[in-house]
């Protein structure tokens, strides 16, 4: 018999393995170790004679009596199968569900039985179809049920594949598989590394032979394989198994000594053994297969979890159908012989409920059993122990570096050996497993446990949150290169360093002594979320209205699968040390994500949806902060202890440079400050809410927070809309007594905004509000009136002077700046020089008004024709006397840093020196004043200028590092959104 | 998708999720904003896209660049159609893992993938794909975007 593609590839792989020096002897050694010796194999035929073709049966707690032939019995009784009695089906699940002690042996017998029942169901379906057709009933001629006879080669091969499909599972299957895969370059399979073993297979088996230049789909695609499947197949491809199987099948007329072993292996791998038969492999490893049916029912029974699977209906409604090649083409099946019919494994439509039940049950078991947090903690512990194999110096342990040696050991023997290891890490970890003494949960790493960033610009809020979500998702996704769980990330190692640092300081106040209490280090375990839930649901082929369709699980199942996966990233620590661990984790998480920076914009994802505002990009820096309150509630940690620890650690310098992590808990003050600035409306929807106020204050060192809150609450002069109007009215009414007045804003943004507010509120018959200074002069000249320019405030006078310089034609208006570009003509300038000009400000510094006056005099406007009035004297808003030295130093430092960044971007020559001059407000005027539309530059710089601030952070008692964090101002001066960095 | 300012993942190790992230950006650059799930014509294009990767893996293997061939196989293991049912569920499953940030499958039927990446970010991401993945991603996206 000629071999089909997959079997051919397996033969080639077998030849490659056998050509590796030492491969066969290493494999034989492992087989000897489990009792599958050459002597045992040599005696098979003699033992068979004793059986005398008797049938046997065994009682299974799930499927009842399982009957088998003498050939099947030889396989079942072989050491290869019997070894599986010592391999638990669910690894360490028994630590969570004490009855989950069932083994791979029972499961293999179960799969053997279920395969038989599925094939028997196909036989009955085919018989019923024939009878109906013979009886004249109209049947579907295009999809004819067929079957594999009970004495056929296919029937035997698939049943034997069912028995042998798990023989390659090593002790604690999934954990050991993960270790050997992760450390595939360091650990071995006999004389070669696991990586070489696996790569050899993949290059030989998983690549298509030809693809017609990539134009047409002609490739034969295999399924992806696990390491245990590879080892199963490698064992079955050994000479010893070949001799064994020949002896087992001796006398069977369907036995093909050239093909059977390879076909048996292809079926175990879930692949076809003949070109058009897509049905046979599906019985063992498809969306609705014998393997799944058995493990779901068996695991749920063992764990005492009731899942509703109507298995009898699956058996009754499953069948093998013959169809035209066109059906396969329509389904997208590759490499079909178009001259012959194809075979498909289909579920009857009335069995579709059972398909859904299987899916739901599977997800339920993943959530409650396979990914149970205790089991995952134990598996993680075992993973750490296994990972120590590679570096262990203990000779008893070193041999487990070889997958074949590990495979040959029973679970109990392996665990006992590990417990006796001279390697302390291995011994302690395995003893903890043996005595079921696992660390407890401290935190769960998923988006819902991370505090939302504060984005004061409401126009950006959604797009920013979306991108922060994305970054955080990458951090928590195990496969991402950015992942906190990736090997390159040091979050867990650093958390442990912080833990040790914190523990030292907490000894004195009853904290845990990490050296005495914890048997091994590091004490903090990072357990990543699973990559995916069993590769997510796969649709089964269902016969619906005489047509073959794919019947998948519904979206709710998919969403559930996603939720199961995403909520499983956990961090653990020994009981009693959890509060310390949480604080260490918080610091580590914060620091390890500092370098994840990005930009976000107010652009939407849909290009056909134009942005509501001009595109603007803003920098972001991800600093994930754990929602500690939620963690405390969810994992039942001691909140009082945590507070006490935090306070103590603060005094010990643990939070040096990281004051952000200490919450500001004066809710009343936060609320009052927020109410005070509630009417502030900055650019791009900048609004202040309580989260924002709190985050702003939390940027200050803890001992300065009360002072800054006091200044904001009691000393900051804030003018809301009504105050501006009142102050502006006072100033305007002082000036506009007689004659017609033409009033214009002095500046383009805040002046224009003020005009909008006051033109309807100030009703003066003799005052006409116009839109710009040039128009005011023109109207006044034409109508023999007076010119009045008004603005929200005047601080240094620089901006006002520049506006006049532009009006007088001395310079051009800079692009994108806050200036009217129109120039006055000679007649208009002459009019001002002759008739004078008046100014009204809602608030003003005397110095600013003097500067403006001086400039106008220089421009030949007579001093006595210049009149300046204002409502509020800004000298009164100076808070210099209120700033205690430490707060002043801090504000100055922040102001200098953020302003220097701005100046640098503007191309100033010496940004640092220039910033120093204005670090406490322009000209260091130390004002604390703003109104609802803007903040003058004379106000303390740190209150209105965004940017990034560097500070020194303590890593340990002897080590510190410099980090940069976004500075989030409370208010935002206009035109400063582009300097914003969002992160906290 | 957020645009990171540090070095993109190096060519030496590309996970299926990273590949899908690149592919979504490349699709958007090609002008494709959505794909219908389990649609016959879309599935056909997806298979052709898989062929591009398989063909590349084969070429690299033949030229002795087995590391690259194995990397492509890593990606293919997630994206290949099921050999016995023809289902592209692996591809859609990988796409669903890109939710909610780069992709979404909106209500009420969840039967359409919408690419959720900001266009200018997609362009930049596509430009940053390291060699030789840049060409592979582009060719794969072309196969998916344009019906043959």
PDB file of N, CA and C in Angstrom, chain A residues 109-153:
ATOM      1  N   UNK A 109      -8.476   4.634  27.672  1.00  0.00           N
ATOM      2  CA  UNK A 109      -9.484   3.580  27.509  1.00  0.00           C
ATOM      3  C   UNK A 109     -10.820   4.194  27.105  1.00  0.00           C
ATOM      4  N   UNK A 110     -11.140   5.334  27.741  1.00  0.00           N
ATOM      5  CA  UNK A 110     -12.395   6.018  27.448  1.00  0.00           C
ATOM      6  C   UNK A 110     -12.454   6.484  26.003  1.00  0.00           C
ATOM      7  N   UNK A 111     -11.349   7.053  25.518  1.00  0.00           N
ATOM      8  CA  UNK A 111     -11.324   7.535  24.127  1.00  0.00           C
ATOM      9  C   UNK A 111     -11.481   6.350  23.178  1.00  0.00           C
ATOM     10  N   UNK A 112     -10.826   5.248  23.529  1.00  0.00           N
ATOM     11  CA  UNK A 112     -10.934   4.015  22.743  1.00  0.00           C
ATOM     12  C   UNK A 112     -12.407   3.613  22.614  1.00  0.00           C
ATOM     13  N   UNK A 113     -13.136   3.663  23.735  1.00  0.00           N
ATOM     14  CA  UNK A 113     -14.537   3.272  23.738  1.00  0.00           C
ATOM     15  C   UNK A 113     -15.394   4.264  22.931  1.00  0.00           C
ATOM     16  N   UNK A 114     -15.120   5.559  23.125  1.00  0.00           N
ATOM     17  CA  UNK A 114     -15.926   6.576  22.438  1.00  0.00           C
ATOM     18  C   UNK A 114     -15.701   6.517  20.926  1.00  0.00           C
ATOM     19  N   UNK A 115     -14.458   6.295  20.523  1.00  0.00           N
ATOM     20  CA  UNK A 115     -14.187   6.134  19.092  1.00  0.00           C
ATOM     21  C   UNK A 115     -15.028   4.989  18.540  1.00  0.00           C
ATOM     22  N   UNK A 116     -15.051   3.896  19.292  1.00  0.00           N
ATOM     23  CA  UNK A 116     -15.839   2.723  18.879  1.00  0.00           C
ATOM     24  C   UNK A 116     -17.313   3.094  18.746  1.00  0.00           C
ATOM     25  N   UNK A 117     -17.816   3.838  19.727  1.00  0.00           N
ATOM     26  CA  UNK A 117     -19.241   4.184  19.683  1.00  0.00           C
ATOM     27  C   UNK A 117     -19.557   5.125  18.517  1.00  0.00           C
ATOM     28  N   UNK A 118     -18.656   6.048  18.250  1.00  0.00           N
ATOM     29  CA  UNK A 118     -18.891   6.963  17.120  1.00  0.00           C
ATOM     30  C   UNK A 118     -18.895   6.189  15.804  1.00  0.00           C
ATOM     31  N   UNK A 119     -17.947   5.257  15.678  1.00  0.00           N
ATOM     32  CA  UNK A 119     -17.881   4.486  14.434  1.00  0.00           C
ATOM     33  C   UNK A 119     -19.070   3.531  14.325  1.00  0.00           C
ATOM     34  N   UNK A 120     -19.503   2.980  15.468  1.00  0.00           N
ATOM     35  CA  UNK A 120     -20.677   2.103  15.457  1.00  0.00           C
ATOM     36  C   UNK A 120     -21.924   2.896  15.067  1.00  0.00           C
ATOM     37  N   UNK A 121     -21.982   4.155  15.540  1.00  0.00           N
ATOM     38  CA  UNK A 121     -23.100   5.012  15.183  1.00  0.00           C
ATOM     39  C   UNK A 121     -23.123   5.240  13.665  1.00  0.00           C
ATOM     40  N   UNK A 122     -21.910   5.407  13.099  1.00  0.00           N
ATOM     41  CA  UNK A 122     -21.816   5.596  11.645  1.00  0.00           C
ATOM     42  C   UNK A 122     -22.311   4.352  10.909  1.00  0.00           C
ATOM     43  N   UNK A 123     -21.998   3.181  11.477  1.00  0.00           N
ATOM     44  CA  UNK A 123     -22.451   1.933  10.845  1.00  0.00           C
ATOM     45  C   UNK A 123     -23.985   1.882  10.846  1.00  0.00           C
ATOM     46  N   UNK A 124     -24.584   2.231  11.999  1.00  0.00           N
ATOM     47  CA  UNK A 124     -26.046   2.189  12.111  1.00  0.00           C
ATOM     48  C   UNK A 124     -26.691   3.207  11.164  1.00  0.00           C
ATOM     49  N   UNK A 125     -26.082   4.396  11.083  1.00  0.00           N
ATOM     50  CA  UNK A 125     -26.626   5.434  10.197  1.00  0.00           C
ATOM     51  C   UNK A 125     -26.594   4.959   8.744  1.00  0.00           C
ATOM     52  N   UNK A 126     -25.473   4.335   8.366  1.00  0.00           N
ATOM     53  CA  UNK A 126     -25.334   3.845   6.991  1.00  0.00           C
ATOM     54  C   UNK A 126     -26.340   2.733   6.702  1.00  0.00           C
ATOM     55  N   UNK A 127     -26.534   1.858   7.695  1.00  0.00           N
ATOM     56  CA  UNK A 127     -27.492   0.757   7.508  1.00  0.00           C
ATOM     57  C   UNK A 127     -28.913   1.306   7.351  1.00  0.00           C
ATOM     58  N   UNK A 128     -29.252   2.290   8.196  1.00  0.00           N
ATOM     59  CA  UNK A 128     -30.589   2.871   8.141  1.00  0.00           C
ATOM     60  C   UNK A 128     -30.821   3.536   6.782  1.00  0.00           C
ATOM     61  N   UNK A 129     -29.794   4.194   6.279  1.00  0.00           N
ATOM     62  CA  UNK A 129     -29.883   4.879   4.989  1.00  0.00           C
ATOM     63  C   UNK A 129     -30.157   3.859   3.882  1.00  0.00           C
ATOM     64  N   UNK A 130     -29.407   2.733   3.913  1.00  0.00           N
ATOM     65  CA  UNK A 130     -29.580   1.710   2.874  1.00  0.00           C
ATOM     66  C   UNK A 130     -30.991   1.154   2.905  1.00  0.00           C
ATOM     67  N   UNK A 131     -31.457   0.896   4.142  1.00  0.00           N
ATOM     68  CA  UNK A 131     -32.806   0.327   4.264  1.00  0.00           C
ATOM     69  C   UNK A 131     -33.859   1.311   3.753  1.00  0.00           C
ATOM     70  N   UNK A 132     -33.663   2.588   4.090  1.00  0.00           N
ATOM     71  CA  UNK A 132     -34.629   3.594   3.631  1.00  0.00           C
ATOM     72  C   UNK A 132     -34.646   3.668   2.102  1.00  0.00           C
ATOM     73  N   UNK A 133     -33.459   3.657   1.515  1.00  0.00           N
ATOM     74  CA  UNK A 133     -33.383   3.741   0.051  1.00  0.00           C
ATOM     75  C   UNK A 133     -34.016   2.511  -0.593  1.00  0.00           C
ATOM     76  N   UNK A 134     -33.704   1.356   0.013  1.00  0.00           N
ATOM     77  CA  UNK A 134     -34.296   0.129  -0.532  1.00  0.00           C
ATOM     78  C   UNK A 134     -35.811   0.152  -0.374  1.00  0.00           C
ATOM     79  N   UNK A 135     -36.284   0.783   0.702  1.00  0.00           N
ATOM     80  CA  UNK A 135     -37.727   0.832   0.966  1.00  0.00           C
ATOM     81  C   UNK A 135     -38.430   1.931   0.185  1.00  0.00           C
ATOM     82  N   UNK A 136     -37.708   2.616  -0.675  1.00  0.00           N
ATOM     83  CA  UNK A 136     -38.325   3.617  -1.529  1.00  0.00           C
ATOM     84  C   UNK A 136     -38.423   4.997  -0.918  1.00  0.00           C
ATOM     85  N   UNK A 137     -37.829   5.164   0.259  1.00  0.00           N
ATOM     86  CA  UNK A 137     -37.840   6.490   0.889  1.00  0.00           C
ATOM     87  C   UNK A 137     -36.881   7.402   0.114  1.00  0.00           C
ATOM     88  N   UNK A 138     -37.292   8.672  -0.065  1.00  0.00           N
ATOM     89  CA  UNK A 138     -36.416   9.615  -0.767  1.00  0.00           C
ATOM     90  C   UNK A 138     -35.250   9.994   0.141  1.00  0.00           C
ATOM     91  N   UNK A 139     -34.060   9.751  -0.339  1.00  0.00           N
ATOM     92  CA  UNK A 139     -32.882  10.046   0.483  1.00  0.00           C
ATOM     93  C   UNK A 139     -31.988  11.049  -0.255  1.00  0.00           C
ATOM     94  N   UNK A 140     -31.066  11.636   0.494  1.00  0.00           N
ATOM     95  CA  UNK A 140     -30.122  12.574  -0.099  1.00  0.00           C
ATOM     96  C   UNK A 140     -29.034  11.775  -0.817  1.00  0.00           C
ATOM     97  N   UNK A 141     -29.097  11.807  -2.150  1.00  0.00           N
ATOM     98  CA  UNK A 141     -28.158  10.998  -2.929  1.00  0.00           C
ATOM     99  C   UNK A 141     -26.751  11.599  -2.931  1.00  0.00           C
ATOM    100  N   UNK A 142     -26.685  12.895  -2.629  1.00  0.00           N
ATOM    101  CA  UNK A 142     -25.370  13.558  -2.710  1.00  0.00           C
ATOM    102  C   UNK A 142     -24.524  13.360  -1.465  1.00  0.00           C
ATOM    103  N   UNK A 143     -25.193  13.070  -0.377  1.00  0.00           N
ATOM    104  CA  UNK A 143     -24.448  12.839   0.870  1.00  0.00           C
ATOM    105  C   UNK A 143     -24.879  11.489   1.440  1.00  0.00           C
ATOM    106  N   UNK A 144     -24.130  10.497   1.119  1.00  0.00           N
ATOM    107  CA  UNK A 144     -24.520   9.139   1.494  1.00  0.00           C
ATOM    108  C   UNK A 144     -23.738   8.673   2.716  1.00  0.00           C
ATOM    109  N   UNK A 145     -24.460   8.253   3.750  1.00  0.00           N
ATOM    110  CA  UNK A 145     -23.734   7.748   4.929  1.00  0.00           C
ATOM    111  C   UNK A 145     -22.978   6.469   4.585  1.00  0.00           C
ATOM    112  N   UNK A 146     -21.736   6.437   5.016  1.00  0.00           N
ATOM    113  CA  UNK A 146     -20.933   5.222   4.821  1.00  0.00           C
ATOM    114  C   UNK A 146     -20.337   4.848   6.179  1.00  0.00           C
ATOM    115  N   UNK A 147     -19.587   3.787   6.224  1.00  0.00           N
ATOM    116  CA  UNK A 147     -19.025   3.407   7.519  1.00  0.00           C
ATOM    117  C   UNK A 147     -17.733   2.634   7.314  1.00  0.00           C
ATOM    118  N   UNK A 148     -17.028   2.466   8.425  1.00  0.00           N
ATOM    119  CA  UNK A 148     -15.845   1.607   8.424  1.00  0.00           C
ATOM    120  C   UNK A 148     -16.281   0.320   9.110  1.00  0.00           C
ATOM    121  N   UNK A 149     -16.118  -0.762   8.432  1.00  0.00           N
ATOM    122  CA  UNK A 149     -16.535  -2.037   9.020  1.00  0.00           C
ATOM    123  C   UNK A 149     -15.732  -2.316  10.294  1.00  0.00           C
ATOM    124  N   UNK A 150     -16.343  -3.059  11.206  1.00  0.00           N
ATOM    125  CA  UNK A 150     -15.653  -3.348  12.475  1.00  0.00           C
ATOM    126  C   UNK A 150     -14.381  -4.174  12.274  1.00  0.00           C
ATOM    127  N   UNK A 151     -14.260  -4.790  11.135  1.00  0.00           N
ATOM    128  CA  UNK A 151     -13.045  -5.578  10.891  1.00  0.00           C
ATOM    129  C   UNK A 151     -12.129  -4.900   9.877  1.00  0.00           C
ATOM    130  N   UNK A 152     -12.413  -3.635   9.603  1.00  0.00           N
ATOM    131  CA  UNK A 152     -11.582  -2.936   8.609  1.00  0.00           C
ATOM    132  C   UNK A 152     -10.274  -2.438   9.230  1.00  0.00           C
ATOM    133  N   UNK A 153      -9.346  -2.116   8.366  1.00  0.00           N
ATOM    134  CA  UNK A 153      -8.043  -1.594   8.802  1.00  0.00           C
ATOM    135  C   UNK A 153      -8.231  -0.242   9.495  1.00  0.00           C
TER     136      UNK A 153
END
